[in-house]
mmCIF file of C-alpha atoms in Angstrom:
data_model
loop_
_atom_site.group_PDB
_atom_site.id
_atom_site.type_symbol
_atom_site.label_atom_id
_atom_site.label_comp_id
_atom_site.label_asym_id
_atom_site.label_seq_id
_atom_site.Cartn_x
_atom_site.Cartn_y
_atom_site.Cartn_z
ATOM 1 C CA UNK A 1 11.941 -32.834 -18.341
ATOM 2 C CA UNK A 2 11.020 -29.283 -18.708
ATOM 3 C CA UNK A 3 12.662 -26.683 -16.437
ATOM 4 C CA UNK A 4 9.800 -24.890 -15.354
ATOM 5 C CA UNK A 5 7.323 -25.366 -12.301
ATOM 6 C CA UNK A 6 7.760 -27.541 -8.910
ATOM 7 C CA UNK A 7 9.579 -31.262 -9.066
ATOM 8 C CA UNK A 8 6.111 -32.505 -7.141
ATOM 9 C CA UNK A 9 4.165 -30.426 -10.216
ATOM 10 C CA UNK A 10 3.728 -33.899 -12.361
ATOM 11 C CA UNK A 11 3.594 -36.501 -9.835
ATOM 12 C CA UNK A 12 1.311 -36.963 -6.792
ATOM 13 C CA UNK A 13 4.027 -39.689 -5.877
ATOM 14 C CA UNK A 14 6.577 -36.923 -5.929
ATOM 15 C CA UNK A 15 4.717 -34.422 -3.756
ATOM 16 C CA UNK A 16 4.269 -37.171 -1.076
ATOM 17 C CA UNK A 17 8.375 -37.945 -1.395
ATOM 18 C CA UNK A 18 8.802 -34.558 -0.740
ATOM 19 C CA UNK A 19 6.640 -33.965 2.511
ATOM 20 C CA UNK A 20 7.509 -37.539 3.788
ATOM 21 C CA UNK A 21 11.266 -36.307 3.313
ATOM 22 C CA UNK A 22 10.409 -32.865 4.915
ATOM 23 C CA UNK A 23 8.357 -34.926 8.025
ATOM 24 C CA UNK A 24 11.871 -37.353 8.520
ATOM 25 C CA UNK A 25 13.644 -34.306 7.960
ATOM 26 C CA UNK A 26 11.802 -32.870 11.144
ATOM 27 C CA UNK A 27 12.639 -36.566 13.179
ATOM 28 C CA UNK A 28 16.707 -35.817 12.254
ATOM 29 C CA UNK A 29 16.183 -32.430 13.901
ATOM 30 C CA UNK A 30 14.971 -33.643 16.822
ATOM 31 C CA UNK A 31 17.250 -36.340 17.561
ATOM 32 C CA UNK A 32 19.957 -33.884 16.623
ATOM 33 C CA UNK A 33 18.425 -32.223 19.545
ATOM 34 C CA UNK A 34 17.901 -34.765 22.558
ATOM 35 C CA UNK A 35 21.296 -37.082 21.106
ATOM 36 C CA UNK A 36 19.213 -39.917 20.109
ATOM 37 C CA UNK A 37 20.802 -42.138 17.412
ATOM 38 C CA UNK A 38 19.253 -44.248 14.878
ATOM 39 C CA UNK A 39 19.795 -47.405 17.040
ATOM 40 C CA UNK A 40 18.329 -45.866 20.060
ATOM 41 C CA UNK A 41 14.877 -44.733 17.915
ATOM 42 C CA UNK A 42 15.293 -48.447 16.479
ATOM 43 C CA UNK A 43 15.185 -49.496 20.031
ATOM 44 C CA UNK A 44 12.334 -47.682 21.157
ATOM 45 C CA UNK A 45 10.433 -48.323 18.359
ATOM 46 C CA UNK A 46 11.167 -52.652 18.717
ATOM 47 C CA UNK A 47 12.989 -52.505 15.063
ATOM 48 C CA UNK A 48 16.184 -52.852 13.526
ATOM 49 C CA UNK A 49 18.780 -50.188 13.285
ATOM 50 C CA UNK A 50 18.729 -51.020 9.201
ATOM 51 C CA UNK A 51 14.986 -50.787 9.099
ATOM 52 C CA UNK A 52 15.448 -47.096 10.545
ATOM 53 C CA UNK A 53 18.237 -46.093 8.392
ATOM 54 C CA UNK A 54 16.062 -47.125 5.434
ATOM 55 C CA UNK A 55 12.880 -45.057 6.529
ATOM 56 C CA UNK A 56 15.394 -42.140 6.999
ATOM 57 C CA UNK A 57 17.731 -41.987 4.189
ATOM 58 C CA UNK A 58 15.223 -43.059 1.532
ATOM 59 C CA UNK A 59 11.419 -41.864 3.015
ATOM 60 C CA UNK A 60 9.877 -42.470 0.058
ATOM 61 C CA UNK A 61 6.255 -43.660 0.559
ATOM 62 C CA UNK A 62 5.158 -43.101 4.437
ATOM 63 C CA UNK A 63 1.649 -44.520 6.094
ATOM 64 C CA UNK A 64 0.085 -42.594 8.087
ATOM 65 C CA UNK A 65 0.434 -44.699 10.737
ATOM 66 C CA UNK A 66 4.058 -44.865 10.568
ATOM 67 C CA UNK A 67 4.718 -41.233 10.949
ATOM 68 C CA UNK A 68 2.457 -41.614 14.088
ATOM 69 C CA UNK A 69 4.561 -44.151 15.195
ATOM 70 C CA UNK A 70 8.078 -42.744 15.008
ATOM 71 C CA UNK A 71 6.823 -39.145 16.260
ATOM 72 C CA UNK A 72 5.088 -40.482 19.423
ATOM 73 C CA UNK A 73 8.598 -42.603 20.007
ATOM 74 C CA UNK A 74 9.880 -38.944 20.116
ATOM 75 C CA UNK A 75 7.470 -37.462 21.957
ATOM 76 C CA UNK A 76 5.954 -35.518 19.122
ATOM 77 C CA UNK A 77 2.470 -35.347 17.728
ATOM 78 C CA UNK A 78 2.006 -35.401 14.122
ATOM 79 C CA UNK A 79 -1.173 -32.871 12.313
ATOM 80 C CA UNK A 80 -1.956 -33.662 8.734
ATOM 81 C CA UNK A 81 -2.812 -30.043 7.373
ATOM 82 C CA UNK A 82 -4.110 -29.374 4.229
ATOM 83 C CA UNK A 83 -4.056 -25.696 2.968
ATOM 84 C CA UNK A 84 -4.340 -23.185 0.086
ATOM 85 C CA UNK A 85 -1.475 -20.969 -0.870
ATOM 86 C CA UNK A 86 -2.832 -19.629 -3.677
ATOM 87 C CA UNK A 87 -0.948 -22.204 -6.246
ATOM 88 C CA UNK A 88 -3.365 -24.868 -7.429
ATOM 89 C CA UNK A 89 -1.970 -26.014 -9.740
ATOM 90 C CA UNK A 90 1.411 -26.560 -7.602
ATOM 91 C CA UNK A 91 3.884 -24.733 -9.312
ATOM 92 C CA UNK A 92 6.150 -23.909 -6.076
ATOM 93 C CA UNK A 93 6.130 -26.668 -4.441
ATOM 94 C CA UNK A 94 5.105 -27.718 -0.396
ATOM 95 C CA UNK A 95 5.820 -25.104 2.092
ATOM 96 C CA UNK A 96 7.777 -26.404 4.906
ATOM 97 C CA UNK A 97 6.290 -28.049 7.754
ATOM 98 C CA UNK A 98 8.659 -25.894 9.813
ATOM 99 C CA UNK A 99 6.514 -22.844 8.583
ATOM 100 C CA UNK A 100 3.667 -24.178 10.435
ATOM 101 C CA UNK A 101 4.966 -25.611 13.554
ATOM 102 C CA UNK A 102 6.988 -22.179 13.991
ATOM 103 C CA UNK A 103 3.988 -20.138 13.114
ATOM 104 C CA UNK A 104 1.970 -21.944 15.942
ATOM 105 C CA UNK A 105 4.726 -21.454 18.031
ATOM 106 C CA UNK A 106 4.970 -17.591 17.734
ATOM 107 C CA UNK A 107 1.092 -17.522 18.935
ATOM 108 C CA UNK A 108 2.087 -19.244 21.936
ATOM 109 C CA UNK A 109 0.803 -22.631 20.993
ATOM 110 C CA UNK A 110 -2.615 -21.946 21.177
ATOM 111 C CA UNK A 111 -4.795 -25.082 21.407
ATOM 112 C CA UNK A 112 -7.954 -24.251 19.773
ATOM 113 C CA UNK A 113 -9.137 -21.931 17.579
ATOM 114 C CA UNK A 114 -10.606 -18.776 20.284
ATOM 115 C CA UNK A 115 -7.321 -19.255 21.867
ATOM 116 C CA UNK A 116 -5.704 -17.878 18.248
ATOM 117 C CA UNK A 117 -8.017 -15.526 17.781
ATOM 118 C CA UNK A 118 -7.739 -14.098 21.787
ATOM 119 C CA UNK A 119 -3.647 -13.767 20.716
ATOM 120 C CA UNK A 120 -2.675 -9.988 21.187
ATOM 121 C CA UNK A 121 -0.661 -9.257 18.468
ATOM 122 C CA UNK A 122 -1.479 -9.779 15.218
ATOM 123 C CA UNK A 123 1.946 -9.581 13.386
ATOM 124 C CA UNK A 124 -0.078 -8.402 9.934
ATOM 125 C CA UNK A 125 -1.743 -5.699 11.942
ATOM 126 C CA UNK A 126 1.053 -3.456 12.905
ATOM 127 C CA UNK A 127 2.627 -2.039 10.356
ATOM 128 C CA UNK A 128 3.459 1.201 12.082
ATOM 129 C CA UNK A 129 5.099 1.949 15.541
ATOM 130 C CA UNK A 130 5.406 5.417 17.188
ATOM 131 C CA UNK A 131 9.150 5.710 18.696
ATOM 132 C CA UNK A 132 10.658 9.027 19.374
ATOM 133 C CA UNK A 133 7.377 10.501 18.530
ATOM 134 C CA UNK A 134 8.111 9.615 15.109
ATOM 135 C CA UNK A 135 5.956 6.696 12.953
ATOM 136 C CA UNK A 136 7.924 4.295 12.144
ATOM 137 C CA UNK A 137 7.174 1.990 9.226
ATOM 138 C CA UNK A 138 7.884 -1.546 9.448
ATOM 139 C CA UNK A 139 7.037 -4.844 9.714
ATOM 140 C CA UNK A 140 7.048 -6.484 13.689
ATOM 141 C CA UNK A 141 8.842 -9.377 13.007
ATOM 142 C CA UNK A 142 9.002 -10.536 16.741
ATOM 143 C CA UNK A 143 7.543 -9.193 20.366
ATOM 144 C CA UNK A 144 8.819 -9.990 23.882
ATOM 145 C CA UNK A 145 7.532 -7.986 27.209
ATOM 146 C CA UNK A 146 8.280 -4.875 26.484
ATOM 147 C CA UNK A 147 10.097 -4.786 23.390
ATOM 148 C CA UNK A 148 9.043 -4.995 19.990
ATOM 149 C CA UNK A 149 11.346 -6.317 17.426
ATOM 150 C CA UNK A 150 10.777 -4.281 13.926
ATOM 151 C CA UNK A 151 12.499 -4.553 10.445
ATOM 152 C CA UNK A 152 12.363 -0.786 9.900
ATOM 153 C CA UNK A 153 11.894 0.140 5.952
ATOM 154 C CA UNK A 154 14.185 3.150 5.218
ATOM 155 C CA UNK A 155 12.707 6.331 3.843
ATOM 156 C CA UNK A 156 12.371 6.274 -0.177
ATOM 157 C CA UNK A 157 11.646 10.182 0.687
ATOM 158 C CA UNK A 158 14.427 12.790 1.108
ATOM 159 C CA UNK A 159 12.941 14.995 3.598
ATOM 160 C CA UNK A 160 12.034 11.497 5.268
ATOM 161 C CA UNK A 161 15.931 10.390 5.280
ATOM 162 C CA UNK A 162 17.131 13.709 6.581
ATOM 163 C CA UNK A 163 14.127 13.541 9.231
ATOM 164 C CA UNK A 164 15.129 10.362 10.158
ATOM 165 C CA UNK A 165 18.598 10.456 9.868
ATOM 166 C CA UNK A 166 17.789 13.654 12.962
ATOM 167 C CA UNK A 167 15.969 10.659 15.264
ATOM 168 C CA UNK A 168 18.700 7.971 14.114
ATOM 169 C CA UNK A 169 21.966 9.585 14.289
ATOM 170 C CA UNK A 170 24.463 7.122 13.626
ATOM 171 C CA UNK A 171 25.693 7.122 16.957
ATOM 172 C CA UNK A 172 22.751 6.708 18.323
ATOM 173 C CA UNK A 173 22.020 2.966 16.789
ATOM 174 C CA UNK A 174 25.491 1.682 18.912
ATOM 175 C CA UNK A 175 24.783 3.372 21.923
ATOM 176 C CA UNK A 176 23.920 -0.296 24.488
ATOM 177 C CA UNK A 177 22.093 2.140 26.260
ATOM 178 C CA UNK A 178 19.610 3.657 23.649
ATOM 179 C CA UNK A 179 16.746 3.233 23.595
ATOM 180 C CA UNK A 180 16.398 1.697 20.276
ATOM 181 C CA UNK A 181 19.522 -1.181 19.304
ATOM 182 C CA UNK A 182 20.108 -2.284 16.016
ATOM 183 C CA UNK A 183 20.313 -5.987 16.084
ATOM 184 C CA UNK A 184 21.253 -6.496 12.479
ATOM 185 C CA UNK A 185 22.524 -3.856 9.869
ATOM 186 C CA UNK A 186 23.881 -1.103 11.877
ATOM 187 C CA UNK A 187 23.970 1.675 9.118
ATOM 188 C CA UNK A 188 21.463 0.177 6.472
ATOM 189 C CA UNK A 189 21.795 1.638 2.691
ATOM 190 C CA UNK A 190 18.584 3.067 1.387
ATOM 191 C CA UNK A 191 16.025 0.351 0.762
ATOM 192 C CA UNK A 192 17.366 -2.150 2.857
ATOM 193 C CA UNK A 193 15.768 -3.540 6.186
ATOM 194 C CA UNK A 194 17.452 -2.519 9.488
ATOM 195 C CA UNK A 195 16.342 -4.132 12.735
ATOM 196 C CA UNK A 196 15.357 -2.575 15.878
ATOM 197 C CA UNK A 197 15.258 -2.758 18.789
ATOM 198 C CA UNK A 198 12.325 -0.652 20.139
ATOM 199 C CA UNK A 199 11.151 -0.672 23.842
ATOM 200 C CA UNK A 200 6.953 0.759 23.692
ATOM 201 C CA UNK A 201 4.176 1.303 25.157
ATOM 202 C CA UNK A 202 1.205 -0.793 24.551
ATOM 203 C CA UNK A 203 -1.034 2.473 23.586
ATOM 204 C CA UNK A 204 1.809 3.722 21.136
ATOM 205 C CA UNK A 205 1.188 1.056 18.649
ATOM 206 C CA UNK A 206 -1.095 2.366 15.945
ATOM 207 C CA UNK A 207 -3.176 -0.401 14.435
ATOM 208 C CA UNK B 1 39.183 -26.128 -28.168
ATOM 209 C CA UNK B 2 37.056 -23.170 -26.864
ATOM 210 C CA UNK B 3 38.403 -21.920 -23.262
ATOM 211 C CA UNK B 4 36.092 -22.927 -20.352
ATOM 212 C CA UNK B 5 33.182 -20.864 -19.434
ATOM 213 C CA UNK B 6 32.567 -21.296 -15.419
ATOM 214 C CA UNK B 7 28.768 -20.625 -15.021
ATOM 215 C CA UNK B 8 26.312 -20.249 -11.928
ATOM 216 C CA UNK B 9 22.685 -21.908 -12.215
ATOM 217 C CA UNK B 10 20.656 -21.744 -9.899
ATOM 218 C CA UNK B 11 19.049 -25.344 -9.003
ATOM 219 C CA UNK B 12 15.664 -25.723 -11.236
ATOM 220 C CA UNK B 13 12.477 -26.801 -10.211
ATOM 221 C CA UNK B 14 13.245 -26.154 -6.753
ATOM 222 C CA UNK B 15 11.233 -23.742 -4.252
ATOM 223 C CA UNK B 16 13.852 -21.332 -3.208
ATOM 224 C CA UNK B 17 13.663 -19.608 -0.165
ATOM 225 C CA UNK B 18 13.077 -15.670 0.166
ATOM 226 C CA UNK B 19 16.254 -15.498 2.088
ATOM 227 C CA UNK B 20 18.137 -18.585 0.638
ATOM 228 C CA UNK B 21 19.109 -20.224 -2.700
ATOM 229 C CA UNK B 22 20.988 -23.042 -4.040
ATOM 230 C CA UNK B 23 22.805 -23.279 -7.364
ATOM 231 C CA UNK B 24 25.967 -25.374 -9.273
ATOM 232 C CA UNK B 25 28.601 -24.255 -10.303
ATOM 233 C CA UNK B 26 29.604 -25.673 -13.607
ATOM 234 C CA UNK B 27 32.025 -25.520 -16.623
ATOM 235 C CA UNK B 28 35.025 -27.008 -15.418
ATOM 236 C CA UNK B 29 36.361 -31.210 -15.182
ATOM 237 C CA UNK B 30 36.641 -30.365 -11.295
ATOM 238 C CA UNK B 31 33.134 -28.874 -10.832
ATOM 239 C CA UNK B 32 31.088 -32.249 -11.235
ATOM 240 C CA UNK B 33 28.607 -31.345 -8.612
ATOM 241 C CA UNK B 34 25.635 -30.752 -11.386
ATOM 242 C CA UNK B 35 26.641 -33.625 -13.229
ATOM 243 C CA UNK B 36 26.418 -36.076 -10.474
ATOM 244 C CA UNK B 37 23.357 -34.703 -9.211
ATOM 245 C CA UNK B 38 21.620 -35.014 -12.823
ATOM 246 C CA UNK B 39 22.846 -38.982 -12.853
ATOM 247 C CA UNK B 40 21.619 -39.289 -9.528
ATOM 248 C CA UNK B 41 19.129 -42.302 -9.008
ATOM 249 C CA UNK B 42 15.716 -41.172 -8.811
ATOM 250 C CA UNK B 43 14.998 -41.315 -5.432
ATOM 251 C CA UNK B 44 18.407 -40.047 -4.022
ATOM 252 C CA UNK B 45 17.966 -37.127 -6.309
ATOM 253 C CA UNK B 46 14.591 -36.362 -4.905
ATOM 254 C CA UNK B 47 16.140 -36.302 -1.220
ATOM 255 C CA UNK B 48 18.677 -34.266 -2.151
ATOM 256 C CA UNK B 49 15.916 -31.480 -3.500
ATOM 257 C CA UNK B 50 14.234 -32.303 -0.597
ATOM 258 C CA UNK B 51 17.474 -31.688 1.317
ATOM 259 C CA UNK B 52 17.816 -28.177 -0.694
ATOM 260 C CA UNK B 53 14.557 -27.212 -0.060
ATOM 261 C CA UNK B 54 14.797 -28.062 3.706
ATOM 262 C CA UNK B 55 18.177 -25.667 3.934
ATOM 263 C CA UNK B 56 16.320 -22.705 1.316
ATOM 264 C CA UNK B 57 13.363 -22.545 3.510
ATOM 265 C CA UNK B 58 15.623 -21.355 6.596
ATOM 266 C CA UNK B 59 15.857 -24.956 8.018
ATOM 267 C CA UNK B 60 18.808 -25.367 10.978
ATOM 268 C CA UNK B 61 21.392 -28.230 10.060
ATOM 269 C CA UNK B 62 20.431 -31.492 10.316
ATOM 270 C CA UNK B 63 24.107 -33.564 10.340
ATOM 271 C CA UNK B 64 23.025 -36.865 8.650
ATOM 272 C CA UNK B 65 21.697 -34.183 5.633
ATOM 273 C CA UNK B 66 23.533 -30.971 5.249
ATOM 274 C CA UNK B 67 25.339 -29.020 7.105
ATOM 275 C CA UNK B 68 28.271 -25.872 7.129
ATOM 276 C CA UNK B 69 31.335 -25.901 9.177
ATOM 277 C CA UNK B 70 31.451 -23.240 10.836
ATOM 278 C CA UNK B 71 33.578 -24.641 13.922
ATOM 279 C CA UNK B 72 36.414 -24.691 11.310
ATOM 280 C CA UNK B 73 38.719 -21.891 10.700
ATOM 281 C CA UNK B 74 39.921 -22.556 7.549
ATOM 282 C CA UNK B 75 37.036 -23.487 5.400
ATOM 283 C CA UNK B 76 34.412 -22.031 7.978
ATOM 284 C CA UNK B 77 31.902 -21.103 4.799
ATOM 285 C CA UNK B 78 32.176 -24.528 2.939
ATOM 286 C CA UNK B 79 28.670 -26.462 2.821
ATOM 287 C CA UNK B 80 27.828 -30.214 2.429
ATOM 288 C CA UNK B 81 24.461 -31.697 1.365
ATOM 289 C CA UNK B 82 24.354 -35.805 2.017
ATOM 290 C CA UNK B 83 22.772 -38.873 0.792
ATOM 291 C CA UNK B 84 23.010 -42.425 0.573
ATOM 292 C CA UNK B 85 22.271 -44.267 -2.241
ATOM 293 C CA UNK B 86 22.271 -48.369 -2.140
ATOM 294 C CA UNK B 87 25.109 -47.781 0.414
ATOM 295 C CA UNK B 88 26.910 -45.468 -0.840
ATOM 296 C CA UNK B 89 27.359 -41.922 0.445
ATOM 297 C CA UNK B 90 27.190 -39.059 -2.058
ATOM 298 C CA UNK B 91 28.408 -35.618 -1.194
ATOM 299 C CA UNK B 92 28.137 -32.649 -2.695
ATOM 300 C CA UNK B 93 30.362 -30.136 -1.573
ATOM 301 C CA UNK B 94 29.766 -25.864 -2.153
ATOM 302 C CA UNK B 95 30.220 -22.851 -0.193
ATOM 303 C CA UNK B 96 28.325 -20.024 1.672
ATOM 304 C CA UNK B 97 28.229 -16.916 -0.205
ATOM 305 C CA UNK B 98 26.424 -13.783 -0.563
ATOM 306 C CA UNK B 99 25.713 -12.268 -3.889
ATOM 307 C CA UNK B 100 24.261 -9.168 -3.473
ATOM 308 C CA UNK B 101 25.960 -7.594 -0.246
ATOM 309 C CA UNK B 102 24.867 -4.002 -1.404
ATOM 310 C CA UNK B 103 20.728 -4.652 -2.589
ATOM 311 C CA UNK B 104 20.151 -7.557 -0.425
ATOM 312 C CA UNK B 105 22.546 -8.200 1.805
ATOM 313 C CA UNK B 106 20.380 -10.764 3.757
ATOM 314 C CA UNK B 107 20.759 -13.496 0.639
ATOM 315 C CA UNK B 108 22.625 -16.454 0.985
ATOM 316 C CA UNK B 109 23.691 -18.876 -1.328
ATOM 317 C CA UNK B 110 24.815 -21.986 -1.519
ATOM 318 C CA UNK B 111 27.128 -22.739 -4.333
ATOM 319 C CA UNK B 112 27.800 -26.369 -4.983
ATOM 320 C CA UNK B 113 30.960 -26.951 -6.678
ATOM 321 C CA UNK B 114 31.924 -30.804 -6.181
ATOM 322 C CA UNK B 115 30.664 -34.374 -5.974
ATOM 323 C CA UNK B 116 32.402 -37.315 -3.547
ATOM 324 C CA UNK B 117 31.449 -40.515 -2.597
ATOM 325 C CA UNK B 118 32.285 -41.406 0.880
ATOM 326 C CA UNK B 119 31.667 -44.294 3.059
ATOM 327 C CA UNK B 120 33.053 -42.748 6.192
ATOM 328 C CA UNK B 121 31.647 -39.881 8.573
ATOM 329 C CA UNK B 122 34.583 -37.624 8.400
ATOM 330 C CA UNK B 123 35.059 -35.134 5.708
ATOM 331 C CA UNK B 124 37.797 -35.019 3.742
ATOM 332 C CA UNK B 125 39.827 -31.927 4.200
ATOM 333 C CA UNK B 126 41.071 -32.285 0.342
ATOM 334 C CA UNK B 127 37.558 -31.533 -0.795
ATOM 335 C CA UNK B 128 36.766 -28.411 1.256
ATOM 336 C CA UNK B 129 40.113 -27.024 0.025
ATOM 337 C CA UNK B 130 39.391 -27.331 -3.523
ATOM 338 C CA UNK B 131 35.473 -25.907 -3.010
ATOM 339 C CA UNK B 132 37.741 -22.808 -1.109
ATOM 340 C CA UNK B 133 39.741 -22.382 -3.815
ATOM 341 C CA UNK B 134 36.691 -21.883 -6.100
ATOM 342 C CA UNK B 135 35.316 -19.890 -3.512
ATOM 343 C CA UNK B 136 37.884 -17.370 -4.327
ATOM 344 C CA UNK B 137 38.221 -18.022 -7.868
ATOM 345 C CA UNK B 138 37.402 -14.795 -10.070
ATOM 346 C CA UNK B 139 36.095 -16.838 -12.045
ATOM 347 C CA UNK B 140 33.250 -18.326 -9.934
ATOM 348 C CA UNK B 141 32.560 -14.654 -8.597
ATOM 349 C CA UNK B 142 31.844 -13.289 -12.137
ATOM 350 C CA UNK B 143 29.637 -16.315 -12.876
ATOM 351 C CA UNK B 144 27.430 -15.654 -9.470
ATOM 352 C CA UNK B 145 27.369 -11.943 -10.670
ATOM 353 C CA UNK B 146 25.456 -12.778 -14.316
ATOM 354 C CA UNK B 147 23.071 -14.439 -12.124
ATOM 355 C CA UNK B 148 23.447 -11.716 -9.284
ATOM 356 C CA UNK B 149 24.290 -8.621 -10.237
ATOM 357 C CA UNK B 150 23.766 -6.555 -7.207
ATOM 358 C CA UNK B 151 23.047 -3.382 -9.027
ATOM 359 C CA UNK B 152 21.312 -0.584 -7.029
ATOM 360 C CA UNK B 153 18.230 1.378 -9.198
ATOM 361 C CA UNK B 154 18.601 3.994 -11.009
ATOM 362 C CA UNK B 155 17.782 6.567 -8.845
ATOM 363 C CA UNK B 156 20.189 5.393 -6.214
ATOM 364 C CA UNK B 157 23.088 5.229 -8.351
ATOM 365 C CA UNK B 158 26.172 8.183 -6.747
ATOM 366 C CA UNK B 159 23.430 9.201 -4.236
ATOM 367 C CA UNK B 160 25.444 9.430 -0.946
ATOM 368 C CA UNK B 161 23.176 7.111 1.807
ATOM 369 C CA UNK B 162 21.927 9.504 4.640
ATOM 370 C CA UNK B 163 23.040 6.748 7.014
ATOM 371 C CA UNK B 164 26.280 7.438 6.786
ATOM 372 C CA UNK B 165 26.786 11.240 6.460
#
């Protein structure tokens, strides 16, 4: 076996082991969550405790209408999305199904397509914040009401750093009461992401 | 008899994560984690990727399929993937560690030192102490670094950061 490409690459039996495992892998989680055990999900779903176990530790081959059946006995729903991520001929592998149910989840669950489109903040679409009346570059990685959650790129400039360094003294990123907190990396070395904090207004974010 | 040669690999054919990895480490009797994992039966090594996969993409613990202990004081950073296998119930046992504190200080990997077969729920205590010890091992730390070596660019190299003048 060569030690190049995906595991799934070869074998459409392989790709389906691994996003039946990933689905199951999603049913753990949420029993893990409510405290449901294998016999209780056996229970609800009128078969044995050993029949459960098997579809668990070894989900090899899944219907369709089985994954229907053990999400609905958790109160889930179950999409079957197909989509392109630019590998065709699968060389990475599946994404995550978490990737996708998170990703919904951060637009506020929309339920159909204008409700996606109506959402507010485009994470892609604001790379730059003003704060401090200084532009800062960054990705948004997260917004609440009124904050703004940004992984802050540090300057690759030196006139940049220095100018910075003036609006991000170090004592400054531990004061509770400032108006930007670091959450993460509280004195970041050049290159490396630090996260903010950052309370704004709506009209300070540059598109 | 040459001396042995502890080595890091990082797990092939696996999609790892942007912020996570897995690996083996390898080149001692002890460290039979790869070993097992390659003699694994084909569909209990497929979970097991699967399992990997699930943890590298930033998945939370799931306790029937991996899982870190960080409740526990002494071996808080030790790491467990699981599967079961016509009854029986491998385990390979690693650590939490992060290779490149000073360039990306955000990676985590999973280093997976040792294979047990267990029919019970609890862990045995024996096993995380020997994955600690390897944890701290020199030896293990200059294998992650051929793989990792956490060297800043040129440029960057005596530069004092501005962040903490």
């Amino acid at each position: 076996m060569e030690n190049v490409g995906h595991w799934t690459q070869q074998s459409i039996g392989d790709f389906v082991y691994s996003i039946s495992a990933s689905f199951t892998a999603q049913l753990e989680r949420r029993m893990q969550q409510k405290e449901i055990s294998r016999s209780d999900l056996a229970a609800k779903l009128n078969k044995t405790t050993g029949r459960v176990s098997q579809v668990l530790n070894d989900p090899g081959n899944l219907s369709l209408r089985l994954l229907v059946e053990y999400a609905r006995s958790l109160g889930l729903k179950v999409s079957v999305v197909a989509y392109d991520d630019d590998d065709p001929d699968n060389t990475k592998g599946p994404i995550s199904p978490e990737v996708f149910v998170k990703s919904w989840e951060k637009l506020n669950r929309p339920i159909d397509l204008f409700e996606v489109d109506e959402t507010p903040l485009q994470i892609a679409e604001v790379p730059t914040i003003r704060y401090n009346a200084l532009n800062i570059q960054g990705q948004v990685f997260n917004r609440t009401k009124g904050s703004i959650y940004v992984s802050l790129l540090a300057p690759k400039k030196s006139e940049d750093r220095a100018r910075k360094q003036d609006h991000f003294p170090s004592h400054d990123w531990k004061k509770p009461d400032a108006q930007a907190q670091p959450l993460g990396i509280p004195n970041p070395p050049i290159n490396q992401t630090a996260v903010l904090q950052a309370t704004i207004l709506n009209k300070e974010v540059a598109a | 008899m040459p001396p042995e040669v502890i080595k890091f690999r990082l797990v092939p054919r696996v999609r790892q994560g942007s912020r996570r990895a897995v690996g083996f480490l390898e080149g001692h009797q002890e460290l039979d984690a790869a070993e097992k994992f390659d003699n694994l039966g084909p569909n209990c090594k497929k979970f097991v990727l699967a399992s990997m996969e699930e943890w590298a993409s930033g998945g939370k613990d799931i306790t029937t399929r991996f899982h870190g202990f960080p409740n526990d004081r002494e071996y808080q950073l030790s790491f467990v993937f699981k599967a079961k296998e016509k009854r029986l119930g491998h385990r390979f046992y690693g650590y939490l560690y992060q290779p490149e504190p000073m360039t990306n200080p955000r990676l985590q990997i999973c280093v997976l030192c040792i294979h047990a077969l267990k029919d019970e729920a609890e862990t045995d205590r024996a096993e995380l102490k020997r994955v600690d010890d390897w944890r701290k091992s020199d030896a293990a730390q200059v294998a992650i670094r051929v793989e990792y070596p956490d060297k800043k660019k040129d440029d960057e190299k005596g530069r004092l950061l501005p962040w903490k003048t």
